Amino acid sequence: MALSKKSISPVGPESLFLHRVVCLSCGAQVSREHLQEHFEALNPTWTAESHGVAPDGDVFLPEEQVRHFHVPSCSKCGGVLKPDVVFFGDNVCKEKVDFVYQRLEESDAILVAGSSLQVFSAYKFALAARDRKLPIAIVNIGPTRADSLASLKLNSRCGALLPSILL
């Protein structure tokens, strides 16, 4: 994530990538808020009861809870929905790459949160920050590909640390 003198609002136009869900079949897009409403409508009495947390932050749910959970599908074609984020192995579209490079140009520093940066498509942004002589801070459990580039490396869970440092 690039840090800028202009903060990136979680509700502004820059956040379209963060709060959007896309259909893998037809490409239809809906807001994450709209999807949440569908989750609640399909599962009105469902509550998660975790039976433990894995080191990566995943939770263990009883099989009964998983079996009775209903996942919404695309309202246009019935296809599978996914957050409009880049997962490991996904291609990064030019629009998103350009967006990040634009934000790097406006930034005083960058913060890498919860990524090992093992995939070059993410690591190249750390290299671009280094080339611009921007300080790089990393919050992650374990090593990252950019540790040698970092001005600050915090070996911590993002959920535990970020709420106390982000204003």
PDB file of N, CA and C in Angstrom, residues 10-11 15-23 27-39 74-75 81-85:
ATOM      1  N   PRO A  10     -11.074   5.306   2.293  1.00  0.00           N
ATOM      2  CA  PRO A  10     -11.716   4.013   2.059  1.00  0.00           C
ATOM      3  C   PRO A  10     -13.066   4.137   1.364  1.00  0.00           C
ATOM      4  N   VAL A  11     -13.562   5.361   1.145  1.00  0.00           N
ATOM      5  CA  VAL A  11     -14.852   5.519   0.468  1.00  0.00           C
ATOM      6  C   VAL A  11     -14.752   6.349  -0.802  1.00  0.00           C
ATOM      7  N   SER A  15     -10.817   3.840  -3.868  1.00  0.00           N
ATOM      8  CA  SER A  15     -11.070   2.593  -3.150  1.00  0.00           C
ATOM      9  C   SER A  15     -11.869   1.594  -3.963  1.00  0.00           C
ATOM     10  N   LEU A  16     -12.150   1.904  -5.218  1.00  0.00           N
ATOM     11  CA  LEU A  16     -12.983   1.004  -6.013  1.00  0.00           C
ATOM     12  C   LEU A  16     -12.443  -0.412  -6.012  1.00  0.00           C
ATOM     13  N   PHE A  17     -11.118  -0.569  -5.979  1.00  0.00           N
ATOM     14  CA  PHE A  17     -10.536  -1.904  -5.985  1.00  0.00           C
ATOM     15  C   PHE A  17     -10.732  -2.600  -4.646  1.00  0.00           C
ATOM     16  N   LEU A  18     -10.897  -1.828  -3.577  1.00  0.00           N
ATOM     17  CA  LEU A  18     -10.954  -2.406  -2.242  1.00  0.00           C
ATOM     18  C   LEU A  18     -12.341  -2.850  -1.829  1.00  0.00           C
ATOM     19  N   HIS A  19     -13.355  -2.261  -2.379  1.00  0.00           N
ATOM     20  CA  HIS A  19     -14.718  -2.509  -1.911  1.00  0.00           C
ATOM     21  C   HIS A  19     -15.636  -2.980  -3.031  1.00  0.00           C
ATOM     22  N   ARG A  20     -15.065  -3.741  -3.951  1.00  0.00           N
ATOM     23  CA  ARG A  20     -15.841  -4.191  -5.095  1.00  0.00           C
ATOM     24  C   ARG A  20     -15.714  -5.706  -5.206  1.00  0.00           C
ATOM     25  N   VAL A  21     -16.784  -6.340  -5.671  1.00  0.00           N
ATOM     26  CA  VAL A  21     -16.803  -7.778  -5.909  1.00  0.00           C
ATOM     27  C   VAL A  21     -17.125  -7.975  -7.380  1.00  0.00           C
ATOM     28  N   VAL A  22     -16.463  -8.922  -8.017  1.00  0.00           N
ATOM     29  CA  VAL A  22     -16.647  -9.126  -9.451  1.00  0.00           C
ATOM     30  C   VAL A  22     -17.055 -10.576  -9.724  1.00  0.00           C
ATOM     31  N   CYS A  23     -17.920 -10.766 -10.715  1.00  0.00           N
ATOM     32  CA  CYS A  23     -18.329 -12.107 -11.134  1.00  0.00           C
ATOM     33  C   CYS A  23     -17.246 -12.672 -12.046  1.00  0.00           C
ATOM     34  N   GLY A  27     -18.310 -10.850 -15.390  1.00  0.00           N
ATOM     35  CA  GLY A  27     -17.615  -9.601 -15.099  1.00  0.00           C
ATOM     36  C   GLY A  27     -18.457  -8.552 -14.395  1.00  0.00           C
ATOM     37  N   ALA A  28     -19.705  -8.879 -14.067  1.00  0.00           N
ATOM     38  CA  ALA A  28     -20.557  -7.917 -13.350  1.00  0.00           C
ATOM     39  C   ALA A  28     -19.897  -7.541 -12.028  1.00  0.00           C
ATOM     40  N   GLN A  29     -20.083  -6.288 -11.626  1.00  0.00           N
ATOM     41  CA  GLN A  29     -19.478  -5.795 -10.392  1.00  0.00           C
ATOM     42  C   GLN A  29     -20.554  -5.310  -9.443  1.00  0.00           C
ATOM     43  N   VAL A  30     -20.368  -5.617  -8.158  1.00  0.00           N
ATOM     44  CA  VAL A  30     -21.253  -5.115  -7.108  1.00  0.00           C
ATOM     45  C   VAL A  30     -20.384  -4.651  -5.951  1.00  0.00           C
ATOM     46  N   SER A  31     -20.940  -3.803  -5.126  1.00  0.00           N
ATOM     47  CA  SER A  31     -20.187  -3.320  -3.970  1.00  0.00           C
ATOM     48  C   SER A  31     -20.079  -4.425  -2.927  1.00  0.00           C
ATOM     49  N   ARG A  32     -19.040  -4.370  -2.123  1.00  0.00           N
ATOM     50  CA  ARG A  32     -18.870  -5.339  -1.034  1.00  0.00           C
ATOM     51  C   ARG A  32     -20.023  -5.205  -0.047  1.00  0.00           C
ATOM     52  N   GLU A  33     -20.510  -3.982   0.132  1.00  0.00           N
ATOM     53  CA  GLU A  33     -21.646  -3.739   1.024  1.00  0.00           C
ATOM     54  C   GLU A  33     -22.892  -4.477   0.522  1.00  0.00           C
ATOM     55  N   HIS A  34     -23.131  -4.418  -0.783  1.00  0.00           N
ATOM     56  CA  HIS A  34     -24.281  -5.120  -1.379  1.00  0.00           C
ATOM     57  C   HIS A  34     -24.140  -6.634  -1.178  1.00  0.00           C
ATOM     58  N   LEU A  35     -22.931  -7.151  -1.366  1.00  0.00           N
ATOM     59  CA  LEU A  35     -22.691  -8.577  -1.158  1.00  0.00           C
ATOM     60  C   LEU A  35     -22.947  -8.964   0.294  1.00  0.00           C
ATOM     61  N   GLN A  36     -22.525  -8.114   1.224  1.00  0.00           N
ATOM     62  CA  GLN A  36     -22.753  -8.389   2.644  1.00  0.00           C
ATOM     63  C   GLN A  36     -24.245  -8.508   2.940  1.00  0.00           C
ATOM     64  N   GLU A  37     -25.042  -7.648   2.312  1.00  0.00           N
ATOM     65  CA  GLU A  37     -26.498  -7.726   2.485  1.00  0.00           C
ATOM     66  C   GLU A  37     -27.030  -9.067   1.983  1.00  0.00           C
ATOM     67  N   HIS A  38     -26.463  -9.561   0.880  1.00  0.00           N
ATOM     68  CA  HIS A  38     -26.872 -10.874   0.356  1.00  0.00           C
ATOM     69  C   HIS A  38     -26.471 -11.990   1.319  1.00  0.00           C
ATOM     70  N   PHE A  39     -25.243 -11.905   1.862  1.00  0.00           N
ATOM     71  CA  PHE A  39     -24.812 -12.901   2.852  1.00  0.00           C
ATOM     72  C   PHE A  39     -25.815 -12.967   4.002  1.00  0.00           C
ATOM     73  N   CYS A  74     -23.719 -14.579  -8.484  1.00  0.00           N
ATOM     74  CA  CYS A  74     -23.968 -13.384  -9.290  1.00  0.00           C
ATOM     75  C   CYS A  74     -25.458 -13.264  -9.601  1.00  0.00           C
ATOM     76  N   SER A  75     -26.011 -12.095  -9.368  1.00  0.00           N
ATOM     77  CA  SER A  75     -27.439 -11.882  -9.619  1.00  0.00           C
ATOM     78  C   SER A  75     -27.751 -11.804 -11.115  1.00  0.00           C
ATOM     79  N   LEU A  81     -18.652 -15.238  -7.386  1.00  0.00           N
ATOM     80  CA  LEU A  81     -18.175 -13.888  -7.067  1.00  0.00           C
ATOM     81  C   LEU A  81     -16.853 -13.961  -6.322  1.00  0.00           C
ATOM     82  N   LYS A  82     -16.018 -12.945  -6.525  1.00  0.00           N
ATOM     83  CA  LYS A  82     -14.742 -12.856  -5.811  1.00  0.00           C
ATOM     84  C   LYS A  82     -14.434 -11.395  -5.548  1.00  0.00           C
ATOM     85  N   PRO A  83     -13.762 -11.104  -4.429  1.00  0.00           N
ATOM     86  CA  PRO A  83     -13.345  -9.718  -4.184  1.00  0.00           C
ATOM     87  C   PRO A  83     -12.467  -9.238  -5.344  1.00  0.00           C
ATOM     88  N   ASP A  84     -12.583  -7.978  -5.691  1.00  0.00           N
ATOM     89  CA  ASP A  84     -11.796  -7.427  -6.789  1.00  0.00           C
ATOM     90  C   ASP A  84     -10.410  -7.049  -6.282  1.00  0.00           C
ATOM     91  N   VAL A  85      -9.711  -8.067  -5.834  1.00  0.00           N
ATOM     92  CA  VAL A  85      -8.326  -7.932  -5.390  1.00  0.00           C
ATOM     93  C   VAL A  85      -7.511  -8.976  -6.140  1.00  0.00           C
TER      94      VAL A  85
END
